[in-house]
Short mmCIF file of C-alpha atoms and ligand atoms in Angstrom, two decimals:
data_model
loop_
_atom_site.label_atom_id
_atom_site.label_comp_id
_atom_site.label_asym_id
_atom_site.label_seq_id
_atom_site.Cartn_x
_atom_site.Cartn_y
_atom_site.Cartn_z
CA MET A 1088 20.32 13.31 52.47
CA ILE A 1089 18.64 10.47 50.61
CA ILE A 1090 17.39 11.09 47.06
CA VAL A 1091 14.66 8.77 45.80
CA ARG A 1092 12.79 8.67 42.52
CA GLU A 1093 10.42 5.75 43.02
CA VAL A 1094 7.36 5.47 45.25
CA ALA A 1095 8.28 2.02 46.60
CA GLN A 1096 11.75 3.24 47.58
CA LEU A 1097 10.26 6.37 49.16
CA ARG A 1098 7.92 4.30 51.34
CA LYS A 1099 10.82 2.07 52.39
CA VAL A 1100 13.13 4.91 53.48
CA ILE A 1101 10.33 6.70 55.34
CA ALA A 1102 9.39 3.48 57.15
CA GLU A 1103 13.06 3.09 58.14
CA ARG A 1104 13.17 6.68 59.44
CA ARG A 1105 10.00 6.04 61.47
CA GLN A 1106 11.87 3.22 63.24
CA LEU A 1107 14.17 5.89 64.67
CA GLY A 1108 13.28 7.69 67.85
CA VAL A 1109 12.44 11.37 68.15
CA ASN A 1110 15.24 13.46 66.49
CA GLY A 1111 16.36 10.29 64.74
CA GLU A 1112 18.76 9.62 67.57
CA LYS A 1113 18.29 6.01 68.53
CA LYS A 1114 16.62 2.87 67.23
CA VAL A 1115 13.38 2.10 69.02
CA HIS A 1116 10.87 -0.61 68.42
CA ASP A 1117 7.88 0.14 70.64
CA SER A 1118 4.79 1.46 68.89
CA ALA A 1119 4.52 4.59 71.09
CA SER A 1120 7.90 5.79 69.85
CA LEU A 1121 6.96 5.03 66.26
CA LEU A 1122 3.96 7.31 66.71
CA GLN A 1123 6.08 10.04 68.27
CA HIS A 1124 8.43 10.27 65.31
CA LYS A 1125 7.02 13.16 63.24
CA VAL A 1126 7.41 13.25 59.48
CA GLY A 1127 7.23 16.77 58.06
CA PHE A 1128 6.54 17.15 54.34
CA VAL A 1129 7.24 20.07 52.01
CA PRO A 1130 5.68 19.49 48.55
CA THR A 1131 7.12 21.75 45.83
CA MET A 1132 7.47 22.07 42.08
CA GLY A 1133 11.17 22.87 42.47
CA TYR A 1134 13.23 25.86 41.35
CA LEU A 1135 13.54 26.46 45.05
CA HIS A 1136 13.81 29.93 46.54
CA GLU A 1137 13.90 31.41 50.04
CA GLY A 1138 10.12 30.97 50.35
CA HIS A 1139 10.58 27.20 49.96
CA ALA A 1140 13.60 27.37 52.28
CA SER A 1141 11.41 28.92 54.99
CA LEU A 1142 9.01 25.94 54.68
CA MET A 1143 11.92 23.50 55.04
CA GLN A 1144 13.19 25.44 58.05
CA LYS A 1145 9.79 25.29 59.72
CA ALA A 1146 9.58 21.56 58.94
CA ARG A 1147 13.09 21.04 60.36
CA GLU A 1148 11.98 22.84 63.52
CA MET A 1149 8.77 20.83 63.99
CA ALA A 1150 9.52 17.36 62.60
CA ASP A 1151 12.04 14.55 63.16
CA THR A 1152 12.22 13.62 59.48
CA VAL A 1153 11.86 16.20 56.71
CA VAL A 1154 10.71 15.03 53.29
CA LEU A 1155 10.81 17.38 50.29
CA SER A 1156 9.14 16.54 46.99
CA ILE A 1157 10.06 18.20 43.71
CA PHE A 1158 7.57 17.49 40.95
CA VAL A 1159 6.24 19.77 38.24
CA ASN A 1160 2.72 18.43 38.20
CA PRO A 1161 1.34 18.45 34.62
CA ILE A 1162 -2.31 18.06 35.64
CA GLN A 1163 -2.42 21.42 37.41
CA PHE A 1164 -1.41 23.34 34.25
CA GLY A 1165 -3.95 24.44 31.65
CA PRO A 1166 -3.32 23.67 27.94
CA THR A 1167 -2.02 27.21 27.24
CA GLU A 1168 -0.01 27.53 30.46
CA ASP A 1169 3.73 27.33 31.12
CA LEU A 1170 4.22 23.60 31.84
CA ASP A 1171 7.00 23.18 29.27
CA SER A 1172 8.84 26.35 30.17
CA TYR A 1173 8.35 26.06 33.95
CA PRO A 1174 11.84 26.70 35.41
CA ARG A 1175 13.74 23.61 36.55
CA ASP A 1176 17.19 23.22 38.16
CA GLU A 1177 17.61 19.89 39.94
CA ALA A 1178 21.26 20.37 40.94
CA ARG A 1179 20.62 23.74 42.55
CA ASP A 1180 17.45 22.45 44.26
CA LEU A 1181 19.40 19.58 45.81
CA GLU A 1182 21.97 22.05 47.15
CA VAL A 1183 19.21 24.12 48.77
CA ALA A 1184 17.64 20.96 50.26
CA ARG A 1185 21.00 19.84 51.64
CA ARG A 1186 21.67 23.29 53.11
CA GLU A 1187 18.26 23.24 54.86
CA GLY A 1188 18.86 19.84 56.41
CA VAL A 1189 16.24 17.90 54.43
CA ASP A 1190 16.45 14.14 55.10
CA ILE A 1191 14.70 12.73 52.02
CA VAL A 1192 14.12 14.29 48.60
CA PHE A 1193 11.48 12.66 46.40
CA LEU A 1194 12.06 13.42 42.71
CA PRO A 1195 9.58 11.33 40.73
CA THR A 1196 9.14 11.34 36.96
CA VAL A 1197 5.71 11.97 35.41
CA ALA A 1198 5.53 8.22 34.59
CA GLU A 1199 6.19 7.33 38.22
CA MET A 1200 3.45 9.67 39.47
CA TYR A 1201 0.96 8.86 36.70
CA PRO A 1202 1.75 5.36 35.37
CA GLN A 1203 -1.60 5.44 33.61
CA PRO A 1204 -3.95 8.32 32.78
CA THR A 1205 -5.62 9.15 36.10
CA GLN A 1206 -9.33 8.24 36.30
CA THR A 1207 -9.70 9.71 39.77
CA LYS A 1208 -9.60 13.39 40.59
CA ILE A 1209 -10.23 15.20 43.83
CA HIS A 1210 -12.52 18.17 43.41
CA VAL A 1211 -13.12 20.60 46.25
CA SER A 1212 -16.23 22.53 45.29
CA ALA A 1213 -17.11 26.18 46.09
CA LEU A 1214 -13.65 27.26 47.25
CA THR A 1215 -12.20 26.48 43.82
CA ASP A 1216 -14.64 28.42 41.63
CA ARG A 1217 -13.21 31.84 42.51
CA LEU A 1218 -9.91 33.74 42.43
CA CYS A 1219 -7.29 31.61 40.64
CA GLY A 1220 -9.85 28.83 40.19
CA ALA A 1221 -11.95 31.11 37.95
CA SER A 1222 -8.94 32.17 35.83
CA ARG A 1223 -7.38 28.68 35.75
CA PRO A 1224 -10.16 26.09 35.28
CA GLY A 1225 -9.16 22.64 36.55
CA HIS A 1226 -6.03 23.96 38.26
CA PHE A 1227 -7.12 23.14 41.80
CA ASP A 1228 -8.34 19.65 40.84
CA GLY A 1229 -4.77 19.05 39.67
CA VAL A 1230 -3.35 20.43 42.92
CA THR A 1231 -5.66 18.51 45.26
CA THR A 1232 -5.21 15.27 43.29
CA VAL A 1233 -1.41 15.41 43.30
CA VAL A 1234 -1.22 16.51 46.94
CA ALA A 1235 -3.54 13.66 47.98
CA LYS A 1236 -1.34 11.21 46.03
CA LEU A 1237 1.80 12.64 47.65
CA PHE A 1238 0.20 12.43 51.11
CA ASN A 1239 -0.58 8.76 50.41
CA MET A 1240 3.01 8.12 49.36
CA VAL A 1241 4.75 10.05 52.17
CA GLY A 1242 2.26 9.59 55.01
CA PRO A 1243 3.29 12.86 56.69
CA ASP A 1244 2.20 14.04 60.13
CA LEU A 1245 2.72 17.67 59.16
CA ALA A 1246 2.68 19.37 55.74
CA PHE A 1247 3.97 22.89 55.08
CA PHE A 1248 2.51 25.34 52.55
CA GLY A 1249 3.23 29.02 51.85
CA MET A 1250 0.49 31.60 52.36
CA LYS A 1251 1.35 33.29 49.05
CA ASP A 1252 -1.04 30.71 47.61
CA ALA A 1253 -3.68 31.47 50.25
CA GLN A 1254 -6.44 29.88 48.17
CA GLN A 1255 -4.36 26.71 47.80
CA VAL A 1256 -4.01 26.57 51.61
CA ALA A 1257 -7.78 27.00 52.07
CA VAL A 1258 -8.61 24.38 49.42
CA LEU A 1259 -6.14 21.82 50.77
CA GLN A 1260 -7.37 22.36 54.34
CA GLN A 1261 -10.92 21.72 53.14
CA MET A 1262 -9.78 18.49 51.41
CA VAL A 1263 -7.93 17.29 54.51
CA THR A 1264 -10.95 18.01 56.73
CA ASP A 1265 -13.54 16.56 54.33
CA LEU A 1266 -11.57 13.35 53.71
CA ASN A 1267 -10.33 12.89 57.31
CA MET A 1268 -6.73 12.86 56.17
CA ASN A 1269 -4.43 12.28 59.10
CA VAL A 1270 -2.12 15.23 58.50
CA THR A 1271 -1.88 18.72 59.98
CA LEU A 1272 -1.36 21.54 57.50
CA ILE A 1273 0.99 24.30 58.63
CA PRO A 1274 0.49 27.55 56.70
CA CYS A 1275 3.71 29.61 56.62
CA PRO A 1276 4.14 33.37 56.05
CA ILE A 1277 4.86 34.88 52.62
CA VAL A 1278 8.58 35.53 52.06
CA ARG A 1279 9.48 38.70 50.16
CA GLU A 1280 12.54 40.19 48.47
CA ALA A 1281 14.01 43.20 50.30
CA ASP A 1282 12.00 45.52 48.02
CA GLY A 1283 8.72 43.73 48.78
CA LEU A 1284 8.20 41.42 45.78
CA ALA A 1285 6.74 38.11 46.99
CA LEU A 1286 9.09 35.24 46.10
CA SER A 1287 7.87 32.98 43.30
CA SER A 1288 9.62 30.60 40.93
CA ARG A 1289 7.86 32.48 38.12
CA ASN A 1290 9.62 35.79 38.99
CA VAL A 1291 12.47 34.67 36.68
CA TYR A 1292 10.18 35.23 33.69
CA LEU A 1293 9.96 38.99 34.41
CA SER A 1294 12.00 41.46 32.35
CA ALA A 1295 13.89 44.12 34.33
CA GLU A 1296 11.13 46.67 33.66
CA GLN A 1297 8.32 44.23 34.54
CA ARG A 1298 10.19 43.27 37.73
CA LYS A 1299 10.40 46.96 38.69
CA GLN A 1300 6.73 47.63 37.98
CA ALA A 1301 5.62 44.41 39.73
CA LEU A 1302 6.45 46.15 43.01
CA VAL A 1303 3.01 47.79 42.80
CA LEU A 1304 1.56 44.53 44.15
CA SER A 1305 3.35 44.64 47.48
CA GLN A 1306 3.07 48.44 47.61
CA SER A 1307 -0.70 48.21 47.27
CA LEU A 1308 -0.87 45.59 50.02
CA ARG A 1309 1.38 47.67 52.25
CA LYS A 1310 -1.18 50.47 51.95
CA VAL A 1311 -3.82 48.03 53.17
CA GLN A 1312 -1.55 47.20 56.11
CA GLU A 1313 -1.18 50.91 56.84
CA VAL A 1314 -4.95 51.39 57.11
CA SER A 1315 -5.50 48.21 59.10
CA GLU A 1316 -6.46 50.25 62.18
CA ASP A 1317 -9.10 52.07 60.12
CA ILE A 1318 -10.30 48.71 58.84
CA VAL A 1319 -10.65 47.36 62.34
CA GLN A 1320 -12.34 50.54 63.54
CA ASN A 1321 -14.75 50.10 60.63
CA THR A 1322 -14.12 53.54 59.17
CA VAL A 1323 -13.35 52.13 55.70
CA THR A 1324 -15.48 49.92 53.50
CA MET A 1325 -14.30 46.99 51.42
CA GLU A 1326 -14.87 49.09 48.28
CA GLN A 1327 -12.58 51.82 49.60
CA ILE A 1328 -9.87 49.24 50.25
CA ARG A 1329 -10.35 47.75 46.79
CA GLN A 1330 -10.14 51.17 45.12
CA MET A 1331 -6.95 52.02 47.01
CA VAL A 1332 -5.35 48.75 45.85
CA GLU A 1333 -6.61 49.15 42.30
CA SER A 1334 -5.34 52.71 41.89
CA THR A 1335 -1.88 51.70 43.16
CA ILE A 1336 -1.67 48.78 40.75
CA ALA A 1337 -3.08 50.84 37.87
CA SER A 1338 -0.17 53.27 38.30
CA SER A 1339 1.95 50.60 36.55
CA PRO A 1340 1.35 50.78 32.78
CA LEU A 1341 2.48 47.14 32.39
CA ALA A 1342 0.09 45.72 34.99
CA ASP A 1343 -2.91 43.82 33.65
CA ILE A 1344 -5.24 43.10 36.59
CA ASP A 1345 -6.82 39.63 36.65
CA TYR A 1346 -8.52 40.11 40.01
CA ILE A 1347 -8.49 42.14 43.21
CA GLU A 1348 -10.74 40.43 45.72
CA ILE A 1349 -11.51 40.86 49.39
CA LEU A 1350 -12.73 37.66 51.01
CA THR A 1351 -13.00 35.93 54.34
CA PHE A 1352 -10.23 33.50 55.18
CA PRO A 1353 -10.26 30.51 55.14
CA GLY A 1354 -13.92 30.42 53.96
CA LEU A 1355 -13.14 32.57 50.87
CA GLU A 1356 -16.57 34.21 51.01
CA PRO A 1357 -16.44 37.40 48.90
CA LEU A 1358 -17.33 40.58 50.78
CA ARG A 1359 -19.80 43.10 49.41
CA PRO A 1360 -18.48 46.60 48.57
CA GLU A 1361 -20.34 48.31 51.41
CA GLN A 1362 -19.28 45.78 54.05
CA ARG A 1363 -16.91 46.65 56.86
CA LEU A 1364 -14.80 44.38 59.02
CA CYS A 1365 -17.44 44.47 61.79
CA ASP A 1366 -19.80 42.64 59.39
CA VAL A 1367 -17.65 39.49 59.31
CA GLN A 1368 -16.54 37.04 61.98
CA ASP A 1369 -13.40 35.74 60.31
CA ASP A 1370 -10.09 37.13 59.18
CA ILE A 1371 -10.12 38.69 55.74
CA ILE A 1372 -7.65 38.54 52.88
CA VAL A 1373 -7.07 41.00 50.10
CA ALA A 1374 -5.94 38.80 47.20
CA LEU A 1375 -4.48 39.90 43.87
CA ALA A 1376 -3.55 38.32 40.55
CA VAL A 1377 -1.88 40.61 38.05
CA LYS A 1378 -0.23 39.82 34.72
CA PHE A 1379 2.97 41.42 33.52
CA GLY A 1380 3.32 40.28 29.91
CA ASN A 1381 2.73 36.52 30.05
CA THR A 1382 3.69 36.24 33.71
CA ARG A 1383 0.83 36.06 36.17
CA LEU A 1384 1.79 37.02 39.73
CA ILE A 1385 -0.30 36.53 42.84
CA ASP A 1386 0.01 38.13 46.25
CA ASN A 1387 -2.20 38.74 49.26
CA ILE A 1388 -2.41 40.16 52.75
CA ARG A 1389 -4.36 38.66 55.60
CA ILE A 1390 -5.95 41.00 58.12
CA GLN A 1391 -6.24 38.97 61.29
CA LYS A 1392 -9.02 40.44 63.39
CA VAL A 1393 -7.53 39.39 66.68
CA GLU A 1394 -4.01 40.50 65.80
CA VAL A 1395 -5.12 43.93 64.56
CA LEU A 1396 -7.45 44.42 67.52
CA SER A 1397 -4.59 43.74 69.92
CA HIS A 1398 -2.61 46.60 68.30
CA VAL A 1399 -5.39 49.18 68.48
O1 LIG B 666 2.44 25.10 45.48
C1 LIG B 666 2.99 24.30 44.70
O2 LIG B 666 4.19 24.39 44.41
C2 LIG B 666 2.14 23.21 44.06
O3 LIG B 666 0.87 23.65 43.79
C3 LIG B 666 2.12 21.91 44.90
C4 LIG B 666 1.44 22.13 46.23
C5 LIG B 666 3.53 21.41 45.12
C6 LIG B 666 1.34 20.83 44.13
O4 LIG B 666 1.94 20.54 42.91
#
């Protein structure tokens, strides 16, 4: 596994890997083989957990070269957010990367990523004014800008993102489509602890009691899963789903609800309370953000029309 900290060095090692044939097995020099060699990219902010590991595994499965970036991106944090305390553990992250068969780890400093204050930001409109975008102004501009920069540095064919940040997936897909970026985004399923809590680097902030009560998030979404046949048969409204989720979360005295929203995915169009699944063409997601003390957790469930219909 190669560890690089500078952009120029990163470009050089990726160009060398592209000279290798599919699976990195033999040196080839014809342009068709160069094109066949797939670079898979997993951008992260480190403090890696099994959710990140699942992205690396998917990348390992689909790509010839796997590049992982670890960078806590300051421009996606608000002034009162947890940039300084965001958990970091480089040695452990490198062990995880090695275990998952990553080829190249990119570990830039802030000065390497932003040698001068950035004058250019990428702003995806509409999709970013809701959900986490409403609670965290400027957050998605920071995400899209750094991901665009990383795409320009790595030049990946495939890029892997977890569906826990469903809005991030929708926003990045919009950016890639709008700007004709030559990369395919691969959304990957949410990974949960055995008791249901969605994995997040921020889970370490939770006290034992907060951790216990935070299970109301996945419990509320499991209830949505349980009524998915009723949803698809249009016997429940969006408001009934929302109330079911809200009452489950409200059973935790420590839970402070930021939002519970039901939207189309990936368009993120909010649904009206009286609407039923038959009123929309797309999949829907039930998305939550809930604070426990200072820790804000997000989770969601996607109801895929086709998938549910095939089970009815
Ligand atoms: O999801 C994350 O960890 C970050 O938002 C990302 C995509 C690595 C950009 O900093």
